[in-house]
Coordinates of C-alpha atoms in Angstrom, one line a residue:
Chain E
M1 CA 70.0 110.9 80.2
L2 CA 72.1 110.9 83.3
T3 CA 69.2 111.0 85.8
D4 CA 69.8 107.5 87.1
F5 CA 73.6 108.0 87.2
N6 CA 74.6 105.9 90.2
F7 CA 77.4 107.6 92.2
R8 CA 77.2 105.1 95.0
V9 CA 78.5 102.3 92.7
I10 CA 81.3 104.5 91.6
L11 CA 82.3 105.2 95.2
E12 CA 82.0 101.5 96.0
Y13 CA 84.3 100.7 93.1
M14 CA 86.6 103.6 93.7
P15 CA 89.5 101.4 95.2
L16 CA 89.4 99.4 92.0
F17 CA 89.5 102.5 89.8
L18 CA 92.4 103.9 91.8
E19 CA 94.2 100.7 91.6
G20 CA 93.7 100.7 87.8
L21 CA 94.8 104.3 87.6
K22 CA 98.0 103.5 89.6
H23 CA 98.8 100.7 87.2
T24 CA 98.1 102.9 84.1
V25 CA 100.5 105.6 85.4
F26 CA 103.1 103.0 86.4
I27 CA 103.0 101.3 83.1
A28 CA 103.1 104.6 81.2
I29 CA 106.1 105.9 83.2
I30 CA 108.1 102.7 82.8
A31 CA 107.2 102.4 79.1
L32 CA 108.1 106.0 78.5
V33 CA 111.5 105.7 80.1
L34 CA 112.3 102.6 78.2
A35 CA 111.0 104.1 75.0
L36 CA 113.2 107.2 75.5
I37 CA 116.2 104.9 75.8
T38 CA 115.1 102.9 72.7
G39 CA 114.4 106.1 70.8
I40 CA 117.8 107.7 71.6
I41 CA 119.7 104.6 70.5
A42 CA 117.5 104.1 67.4
C43 CA 118.0 107.8 66.5
A44 CA 121.7 107.5 66.9
C45 CA 121.7 104.6 64.6
R46 CA 119.3 106.3 62.2
I47 CA 121.6 109.3 61.6
S48 CA 124.8 107.2 61.6
R49 CA 127.1 107.1 58.6
F50 CA 127.2 103.3 58.7
K51 CA 124.7 101.5 56.5
I52 CA 124.8 98.4 58.7
L53 CA 123.4 100.5 61.6
R54 CA 121.1 102.7 59.6
Y55 CA 119.2 100.2 57.5
P56 CA 118.0 97.8 60.2
V57 CA 116.8 100.8 62.2
I58 CA 115.0 102.3 59.2
T59 CA 113.2 99.0 58.7
Y60 CA 112.3 98.9 62.4
I61 CA 110.8 102.4 62.4
E62 CA 108.9 101.9 59.2
I63 CA 107.4 98.6 60.4
I64 CA 106.3 100.1 63.7
R65 CA 104.8 103.2 62.0
S66 CA 102.8 101.3 59.4
T67 CA 101.2 98.6 61.6
P68 CA 98.7 99.2 64.4
L69 CA 99.8 99.0 68.0
L70 CA 97.1 96.5 68.8
V71 CA 98.6 94.1 66.2
Q72 CA 102.0 94.6 67.7
I73 CA 100.6 93.8 71.2
Y74 CA 98.9 90.7 69.9
F75 CA 102.1 89.8 68.0
F76 CA 104.1 89.6 71.3
Y77 CA 101.2 88.3 73.4
F78 CA 100.5 85.3 71.1
G79 CA 103.9 85.2 69.6
L80 CA 106.3 85.0 72.6
P81 CA 104.8 81.8 74.0
T82 CA 105.4 80.0 70.7
L83 CA 109.0 80.9 71.1
G84 CA 109.0 79.3 74.5
V85 CA 109.2 82.6 76.3
S86 CA 106.5 83.1 78.9
V87 CA 106.3 86.5 80.6
P88 CA 103.4 88.1 82.4
E89 CA 100.9 90.1 80.3
I90 CA 102.1 93.4 81.9
Q91 CA 105.6 92.8 80.7
T92 CA 104.5 91.8 77.3
G93 CA 102.5 95.0 77.1
I94 CA 105.4 97.2 78.3
I95 CA 107.7 95.6 75.7
A96 CA 105.1 96.4 72.9
L97 CA 104.6 100.0 74.1
M98 CA 108.4 100.5 74.5
L99 CA 109.1 99.4 70.9
N100 CA 106.1 101.3 69.5
S101 CA 106.8 104.6 71.2
G102 CA 110.6 104.1 70.8
A103 CA 110.2 104.3 67.0
Y104 CA 108.1 107.5 67.2
I105 CA 110.5 109.1 69.7
A106 CA 113.5 108.3 67.4
E107 CA 111.7 110.2 64.6
I108 CA 110.9 113.1 67.0
I109 CA 114.6 113.4 68.1
R110 CA 115.7 113.2 64.5
A111 CA 113.4 116.0 63.5
G112 CA 114.8 118.1 66.4
I113 CA 118.4 117.5 65.2
K114 CA 117.5 118.2 61.6
S115 CA 115.8 121.5 62.7
V116 CA 119.2 122.9 63.7
D117 CA 120.4 125.3 61.0
Q118 CA 123.0 124.0 58.6
G119 CA 125.0 127.2 59.1
Q120 CA 125.5 126.3 62.8
I121 CA 127.1 123.0 61.8
E122 CA 129.4 124.7 59.3
A123 CA 130.3 127.3 61.9
G124 CA 131.2 124.5 64.3
L125 CA 133.2 122.8 61.6
S126 CA 135.2 125.9 60.9
S127 CA 135.8 126.4 64.6
G128 CA 137.6 123.1 64.4
L129 CA 135.1 121.1 66.5
N130 CA 135.0 117.3 65.7
Y131 CA 131.8 115.4 65.3
V132 CA 131.2 114.6 68.9
Q133 CA 132.0 118.1 70.0
R134 CA 129.6 119.6 67.4
M135 CA 126.9 117.2 68.6
R136 CA 127.5 118.0 72.2
F137 CA 128.0 121.8 72.2
I138 CA 126.0 122.9 69.1
I139 CA 123.4 120.6 67.8
L140 CA 122.0 118.8 70.9
P141 CA 121.5 121.9 73.1
Q142 CA 119.5 123.6 70.4
A143 CA 117.6 120.4 69.4
F144 CA 116.6 119.9 73.0
G145 CA 114.2 122.8 73.1
V146 CA 112.4 121.8 69.9
T147 CA 112.2 118.2 71.0
I148 CA 110.5 118.5 74.4
P149 CA 106.9 119.6 73.3
P150 CA 106.5 116.8 70.8
L151 CA 108.0 114.3 73.3
L152 CA 105.3 115.4 75.8
G153 CA 102.8 114.9 73.0
Q154 CA 104.1 111.4 72.6
A155 CA 103.7 110.9 76.3
I156 CA 100.0 111.8 76.0
V157 CA 99.7 109.2 73.2
L158 CA 101.5 106.6 75.3
V159 CA 99.1 107.1 78.2
K160 CA 96.2 106.6 75.9
D161 CA 97.9 103.6 74.3
T162 CA 98.1 101.8 77.7
A163 CA 94.3 101.4 77.5
L164 CA 94.9 98.7 74.8
L165 CA 96.6 96.6 77.4
S166 CA 93.2 96.0 78.9
L167 CA 92.6 93.7 75.9
I168 CA 95.4 91.3 77.0
S169 CA 93.9 91.4 80.5
V170 CA 96.3 93.8 82.3
A171 CA 94.5 95.2 85.3
E172 CA 94.8 98.9 84.3
L173 CA 92.2 101.7 84.2
T174 CA 90.1 100.6 81.3
R175 CA 90.1 97.0 82.6
S176 CA 88.6 98.2 85.9
G177 CA 85.8 99.8 83.8
Q178 CA 85.3 96.5 82.1
T179 CA 85.2 94.7 85.5
L180 CA 82.5 97.0 86.8
T181 CA 80.5 96.6 83.6
S182 CA 80.6 92.8 83.8
E183 CA 79.9 92.6 87.6
R184 CA 77.1 95.1 87.8
F185 CA 76.3 95.9 84.2
M186 CA 76.6 99.6 84.7
P187 CA 78.5 100.6 81.6
T188 CA 77.6 104.3 81.9
E189 CA 79.1 104.7 85.4
A190 CA 82.0 102.5 84.5
F191 CA 83.2 104.1 81.3
L192 CA 82.4 107.7 82.1
T193 CA 84.5 107.4 85.2
V194 CA 87.3 105.8 83.3
A195 CA 87.1 108.6 80.7
F196 CA 87.2 111.2 83.5
F197 CA 90.4 109.8 84.9
Y198 CA 92.0 109.7 81.5
M199 CA 90.9 113.3 80.9
C200 CA 92.7 114.4 84.2
I201 CA 96.0 112.8 83.0
Y202 CA 95.4 114.4 79.5
F203 CA 94.9 117.9 80.9
G204 CA 97.9 117.6 83.2
L205 CA 100.2 116.6 80.4
K206 CA 98.6 119.0 77.9
T207 CA 99.2 122.0 80.2
L208 CA 102.8 120.9 80.6
A209 CA 103.2 120.5 76.9
D210 CA 101.7 124.0 76.1
W211 CA 103.9 125.6 78.8
S212 CA 107.1 123.9 77.5
Q213 CA 106.1 125.0 74.0
K214 CA 106.1 128.6 75.1
K215 CA 109.1 128.3 77.4
L216 CA 111.5 126.2 75.3
I217 CA 110.8 127.2 71.7
F218 CA 112.1 130.7 72.5
R219 CA 115.4 129.3 73.6
E220 CA 116.3 128.1 70.1
A221 CA 115.0 131.2 68.5
Y222 CA 117.3 133.8 69.9
Chain U
M1 CA 104.8 71.4 62.5
M2 CA 105.7 74.9 61.2
A3 CA 105.2 73.8 57.6
F4 CA 101.8 72.2 58.5
Y5 CA 100.6 75.5 60.1
L6 CA 102.0 77.4 57.1
S7 CA 99.9 75.4 54.7
R8 CA 96.8 75.8 56.9
L9 CA 97.5 79.5 56.9
V10 CA 97.7 79.6 53.1
E11 CA 94.4 77.6 53.1
I12 CA 92.5 80.3 55.1
F13 CA 94.2 83.2 53.4
P14 CA 90.9 84.3 51.7
F15 CA 89.5 84.9 55.2
F16 CA 92.4 87.4 55.8
L17 CA 91.6 89.1 52.5
K18 CA 88.0 89.5 53.6
G19 CA 89.3 91.1 56.8
L20 CA 91.5 93.4 54.8
W21 CA 88.5 94.4 52.7
M22 CA 86.5 95.1 55.9
T23 CA 89.3 97.2 57.3
T24 CA 89.6 99.1 54.0
K25 CA 85.9 99.7 54.0
I26 CA 85.8 101.0 57.6
A27 CA 88.9 103.2 57.0
F28 CA 87.6 104.6 53.7
I29 CA 84.1 105.5 54.9
S30 CA 85.3 106.9 58.2
L31 CA 88.0 109.0 56.6
I32 CA 85.5 110.7 54.4
I33 CA 83.1 111.3 57.3
C34 CA 86.0 112.5 59.5
T35 CA 87.3 114.9 56.9
L36 CA 83.8 116.4 56.3
I37 CA 82.9 116.9 59.9
G38 CA 86.5 117.8 60.8
F39 CA 86.5 120.7 58.3
V40 CA 83.2 122.1 59.6
L41 CA 84.3 121.9 63.2
G42 CA 87.7 123.3 62.3
V43 CA 86.2 126.3 60.7
I44 CA 84.0 126.8 63.8
R45 CA 87.0 126.4 66.0
A46 CA 89.0 129.1 64.1
S47 CA 86.0 131.4 64.0
N48 CA 85.1 134.3 66.4
N49 CA 82.0 132.8 67.9
V50 CA 83.0 132.2 71.5
W51 CA 80.3 129.8 72.6
L52 CA 80.4 127.6 69.5
K53 CA 84.2 127.6 69.9
R54 CA 83.9 126.4 73.5
I55 CA 81.5 123.6 72.7
V56 CA 83.8 122.3 69.9
G57 CA 86.7 122.7 72.3
V58 CA 85.1 120.5 74.9
Y59 CA 84.3 117.9 72.2
V60 CA 87.8 118.0 70.9
A61 CA 89.3 117.7 74.4
F62 CA 87.1 114.6 75.1
A63 CA 88.0 113.0 71.8
R64 CA 91.7 113.6 72.2
G65 CA 92.0 113.1 75.9
T66 CA 90.5 109.6 76.2
P67 CA 91.7 106.4 74.6
F68 CA 89.9 105.2 71.5
V69 CA 89.0 101.9 73.2
V70 CA 87.2 103.8 75.9
Q71 CA 85.3 105.8 73.3
I72 CA 84.3 102.6 71.5
F73 CA 83.0 101.1 74.7
I74 CA 81.1 104.3 75.4
V75 CA 79.5 104.2 71.9
F76 CA 78.8 100.5 72.1
F77 CA 77.7 100.1 75.7
V78 CA 76.7 103.5 77.0
F79 CA 74.9 105.0 74.1
P80 CA 72.2 102.1 74.2
E81 CA 71.4 103.3 77.7
W82 CA 70.7 106.7 76.3
G83 CA 68.4 105.2 73.6
I84 CA 71.0 105.0 70.7
Q85 CA 71.3 101.3 69.9
L86 CA 73.7 100.5 67.2
E87 CA 75.0 97.4 65.5
A88 CA 78.7 96.8 65.7
F89 CA 79.6 98.1 62.2
P90 CA 77.7 101.5 62.5
A91 CA 79.0 101.8 66.1
A92 CA 82.5 101.4 64.8
L93 CA 82.0 104.0 62.2
L94 CA 80.4 106.4 64.7
A95 CA 83.3 106.0 67.1
M96 CA 85.8 106.5 64.3
A97 CA 83.9 109.6 63.2
I98 CA 83.9 111.1 66.8
M99 CA 87.6 110.5 67.3
G100 CA 88.9 111.3 63.8
S101 CA 86.9 114.4 63.3
A102 CA 88.4 115.9 66.5
F103 CA 91.9 115.4 65.2
V104 CA 91.0 116.7 61.7
C105 CA 89.4 119.7 63.4
E106 CA 92.6 120.6 65.2
I107 CA 94.6 120.4 61.9
V108 CA 92.1 122.5 60.0
A109 CA 91.9 125.1 62.7
G110 CA 95.7 125.3 62.9
G111 CA 95.8 125.8 59.1
I112 CA 93.2 128.5 59.1
N113 CA 94.9 130.3 62.0
S114 CA 98.2 130.2 60.2
I115 CA 96.8 132.6 57.5
P116 CA 97.7 136.3 58.3
K117 CA 94.8 138.5 59.4
G118 CA 95.4 140.8 56.5
Q119 CA 94.0 138.2 54.1
W120 CA 90.7 138.2 55.9
E121 CA 90.6 142.0 55.9
A122 CA 91.6 142.3 52.3
S123 CA 89.0 139.8 51.2
A124 CA 86.4 141.5 53.4
S125 CA 87.1 144.9 51.9
S126 CA 86.8 143.3 48.4
G127 CA 83.2 142.8 49.3
L128 CA 83.2 139.0 49.8
T129 CA 80.8 137.5 52.3
K130 CA 82.2 135.5 55.2
I131 CA 81.5 132.2 53.4
Q132 CA 83.1 133.5 50.2
Q133 CA 86.2 134.7 52.2
L134 CA 86.7 131.2 53.6
R135 CA 86.0 129.4 50.3
L136 CA 87.9 131.6 47.9
V137 CA 90.7 133.1 50.0
I138 CA 91.4 131.4 53.3
I139 CA 90.9 127.7 52.7
P140 CA 92.8 127.5 49.4
Q141 CA 95.8 129.1 51.1
S142 CA 95.7 127.1 54.3
M143 CA 95.5 123.8 52.3
K144 CA 99.3 123.9 52.0
V145 CA 99.5 123.8 55.8
I146 CA 96.6 121.4 56.2
I147 CA 97.3 118.6 53.7
P148 CA 100.7 117.1 54.9
P149 CA 99.6 116.6 58.6
L150 CA 96.1 115.5 57.3
V151 CA 97.6 112.6 55.3
G152 CA 99.7 111.7 58.3
Q153 CA 96.6 111.7 60.4
Y154 CA 94.9 109.4 57.9
V155 CA 97.6 106.8 58.5
L156 CA 97.0 107.0 62.2
L157 CA 93.2 106.7 61.6
I158 CA 93.6 103.6 59.4
K159 CA 95.7 102.0 62.1
D160 CA 93.1 102.9 64.8
T161 CA 90.5 100.9 62.9
S162 CA 92.2 97.8 64.4
V163 CA 90.7 98.8 67.8
V164 CA 87.1 98.3 66.5
S165 CA 87.9 94.6 66.6
V166 CA 87.0 94.7 70.3
I167 CA 83.3 95.1 69.6
G168 CA 83.3 92.2 67.2
V169 CA 83.6 93.8 63.8
T170 CA 85.3 91.1 61.7
E171 CA 88.2 93.2 60.3
L172 CA 91.8 92.3 59.9
T173 CA 92.9 92.3 63.5
R174 CA 89.8 90.3 64.5
V175 CA 90.5 87.8 61.8
G176 CA 94.0 87.4 63.2
W177 CA 92.6 87.0 66.7
I178 CA 90.1 84.3 65.5
T179 CA 92.8 82.5 63.5
V180 CA 95.4 82.4 66.3
V181 CA 93.0 80.3 68.4
R182 CA 93.0 77.6 65.7
I183 CA 96.6 78.0 64.4
P184 CA 98.6 78.5 67.5
E185 CA 101.5 80.3 65.7
G186 CA 101.1 83.8 67.1
L187 CA 104.2 85.2 65.4
M188 CA 103.2 83.9 62.0
V189 CA 99.6 84.9 62.1
F190 CA 100.2 88.4 63.4
A191 CA 103.2 88.9 61.1
L192 CA 100.7 88.2 58.3
V193 CA 98.2 90.6 59.7
G194 CA 101.0 93.2 60.1
V195 CA 102.1 92.7 56.4
L196 CA 98.5 93.3 55.2
Y197 CA 98.2 96.5 57.3
F198 CA 101.6 97.5 56.0
S199 CA 100.3 97.1 52.4
I200 CA 97.6 99.8 53.0
S201 CA 99.3 102.2 55.3
Y202 CA 102.9 102.3 53.9
P203 CA 101.9 103.9 50.6
L204 CA 100.1 106.6 52.6
I205 CA 103.2 107.1 54.7
L206 CA 105.3 107.6 51.6
L207 CA 102.7 110.0 50.2
S208 CA 102.7 112.0 53.5
N209 CA 106.6 112.1 53.5
Y210 CA 106.5 113.3 49.9
L211 CA 103.9 116.0 50.6
E212 CA 105.8 117.2 53.6
R213 CA 108.9 117.7 51.4
R214 CA 106.9 119.3 48.6
M215 CA 104.8 121.6 50.6
T216 CA 107.0 123.0 53.3
V217 CA 108.6 126.1 52.0

């Protein structure tokens, strides 16, 4: 099955793979930071008292959650030029990933805030803290511990999602596998190597997520 | 110009419905396969057999650790080198089955592990066999933990069927991709594709929200 697995080709194409890996990590980090910002803003609007902030954000989250990421990527990739905006594919991809992950992160943070016991909020109220103080001193510190593990889970999903950008010809990891396949026709070598690199990132993040689960969940439990 | 494209789009709308039908077909068949295989694997993963557990663990790590696009490429381009040549449609189903069953497996294993050990012991001392313990005591109780995330996973799996368009299965995303070449109104075409996906996944999202509220104690 793997008897004629050609390591020499992999070595020859290693610079291409490493370049792709670099792009994947770079895109994932930028998209994650932007998505965190989007998510925090969206969550703040989502739990706000004002309908004018809440309803648009609910619509945004529901639209993102019920359509595939690939359709969202194509929507921006084919849609932005018709609006007269032409940006490079990589930026189109990052915008799509940011909006997609942002919606999920908003829900994760909201779940974290909701997980704080109602009695805590009442205790804060009766201590005479106002809304901002309650958020800052009581709710957010406790929500933080619950939020980190699922956020790392979302980071794993985000790294895997960057693979879809290969379909709009961004030169990331999966794309380098496609390049090797089309130049030498060696799909086995190409895609197993690509899979190997993704697995490395996955295990790194998974270990971090499991560790934080053990470390941080206890903090809100005492 | 916009109005012209809009009328063209209305003209080829049946093509979109065909794509929607294909997406529904892939989603439906693969959800059934994923659930069946996922339950079997989940039971193994929650069992005491170390070796079987490890093998399933490696499988799950591969399926969860690599992007679905890469898995599809492996099924469609690498499997033929190993003597498994598949048409696009069965290859799409196989890739969906590999990916989905791993996620279902984790949910099922989590559900089974959430049942206290005393339940196993009590059912064992009532003289039930291992299979009977699972079927009559453990699984029915763990269903409460399994079903809400399972329905949520179904939504994700339905959305993942969009990725099988890359190997040329003419489902909804592929239809949008073909259309956008002829009708260069990307926003309009993919908004329509999005609306059609919305129509199948949003009811399931509502169902999953409802189940989450009903079943969490």
